[in-house]
Amino acid sequence: MDRGGGQQTFVEDVNRLQVIKCVLVGDRAVGKSHLVCAKMSGTKYTMRDLVQTHISTVWAIDHYRSNSDVQRRSICTVECVTCSLRLWDTFGNHEKDRQFAYSSADVILACFSVADRRSLGHVETHWMPEVHRMCGSHVPVVLCACKIDMRYLYNDPAYMDLAKAASQRKLSSEDVVFPDEGKEVAKRLGIYYYETSVLVQYGIDEVFSNCIRAALISKRRGKILVGLGNLKSVVRPHLQVPHLPPRPLPPRLNEVEGKDVAGLDASMVGNREFTDVVFLVQGREIEAHCVFLIAASTAFQGFLEEMFGVETKSSGAASNLDSRSLTCSQVTLTGSELVSQVNDFDIDMVGDFGHFHDDRRVSEADTGIGDGGDPRACSWRSLSHDPEGLSAAHAAGGECSSVGQLFSRRFSMSARRCRALSLKLSEAGSWGVSTRHLPDFEVEADSEKDSGLNLRTPTASSTCLSSVLSQQSTENGKDRVTIAVDESVTPSQFRTVLHFLYTGDLPDNLSDDAFMALKRVAQLFGLDDMDRMITNILNEESFLNLEIKRKFREEKSRQLSALFLGQDYFSDVSIEVDDGLIRGHLALLSARCDVLLTMFSSEFSERSTGRVRFPGVGVDAFLGVLEYLYTGKCPSSCKDWAGLFDLCDRFFLPHLMASAEVVVIRQLMAAMESGADVVEMALVLIGPSTLHGARQLVKHCTWILRVNYKDLIENNASVVETFDDRLQSELVRDRWPPVWYLKEVEIYEKALLEMNKLRPQQSWLRRSDGETCISPGGCLSFWKRKT
């Protein structure tokens, strides 16, 4: 009776709470304290926390008495056995005395760091002998690999930056311990092996649950089966599922800011190369380029279109010309002779263009400029010797506007009288000026006068009347005209106007009087942005000009794209590519690309022929380059990125190369997220990007091939064989999933299969962490049946 009662008491004692003392040993800085804090305090660590300078600490055992949260976390149930896990942290110094910590230990957890090979060697040479000396050989030992995240973080850019800031040495793949090495040591020592990471919270609960299993199995040895209680349900430590490293993050994408190519146009101000218009300012010739003037000012656009007989082109900002108007240029003639030619004609002021004046010049009183009047107002009374002719015109038309005052005047007249004027002016050689003919007009009914006749806007084939204005041909056969500017504008002021139209900049070293005079000139030309910028300078608010300048250049770029990009509009060079012909503009291309400037210089034949050939280049790629040169923006789409990279290399456009890389990389990432097959895209791009130095794109293409290595080998093995040895070795070394993980998965699956064969009668059990596993014991390194 007593015997039975004693046996029942023993079983009740066994069924009560099992206290498991687990002692952690290992070198300093291997991660013992972090592992204990993660388990008992639920501490979460960031990468920054883990790279801080190590300070030797020991997690105090007193927490079990003073911290209710630690007490709660220490209670766990393993195979129906309720346990209280007591973790004992120790110093990693080899010379420390740890005899008190080893006392009454139920299980030893020997830790090493994956990032420190020496710590694994010390497990074999120092820690296992110390454990056997202090505890004997009957206490189970578990080998734990800490910081397994370092297997893929050692070459992570974010980690390397933090480690460098913390003065930690740089790691390489040779410094990292891989699973097969840890398993080999565990096999030699005859102990279990597990891996953990407090950064990704992997294996923490699992390693301690299996430590408890090892301790409970050790406790039940030597006990009779009937007295085991719940201990008989405890199985050997479970197999650990291999940890799949997270997919590597794509390389850091360095964004590229837009380039303000409009600032490069300053090199063309006053440059006599590729000019197509000459302004005569107080007897001085100032050459300019139509492409910059038209893009910067709609007023210049309308005037130059009619001067060159070019069809009006609208970009959303340019105004349409009057279909019943004729453009004539300012004529500097003797007043009596000119009036005698036009006295018989009906002159109707339209109001957009300039005026005729005689050889006495226009006085300040006539223009209203000298006495503070409106500089855009211009009286006609002093311009004619005929009070009945031009005075009547003044009464009918009133005042003339800004650009018109400076350049030309529109006339509405019958076609018959226009032809007569053309014939008379053709004899103007005695006046000392060259002339151009008036345009022809189509006949159409007119209800008011000269029925059956009607004027139309000059077409591209029409020629215009010019005064001092002469038509010349440049070296490549392009027309160039000379235009007289009003005497009230000085050469320095006009050069400032041109500099503003080219660049959007104003000088900052002028006096207030000079700025006031320049302000009046800006108003004459209708340059509102220039007017506002001068006002801000006079008001000492120049900081406001930055925004005005930015918007001015943006609008100029938009105009260049809408009017000139790839168009025949004022073009002077033909670009031949493999699949088409593209028109361009020498002044703009030369200002914004040094290679093209050299190509179009006088030493090369392209200068005189106005035609250049680019073999091996497609239209789409070259239009992408032109879009960048005209607007400063990289094209958002291109059918031939490889060709675009080739042209970037040829024309030495590193900013376009970098911008195109960013666009392509974003498209690749978007395609990858949508599930598209980006491997083929990467294979197409990696060759040209490597050849032409697109480094960012090379890195991203290599990353795509790495993270899709399985598909790459299965479908494109022959292509991979054509890669150079360096790239092939890099793909194999940095592939994802890594080779070591695939090996561990294979070992794990074989171990499961072996366990099923050895224990066919055993049922599947649910592990404490919720995963399904087989009940017989084992570990990641090996499993063998004990007799």
Coordinates of N, CA and C in Angstrom, one line a residue, residues 76 321 392 486:
C76 N 6.3 27.5 -20.6 CA 6.0 27.0 -21.9 C 5.6 25.5 -21.8
L321 N -1.9 84.4 -87.8 CA -1.8 85.7 -88.5 C -3.0 86.0 -89.2
A392 N -3.7 110.7 -93.0 CA -4.9 110.0 -93.0 C -4.8 108.6 -92.5
D486 N 14.9 99.6 -84.9 CA 14.6 101.0 -84.6 C 15.8 101.7 -84.0

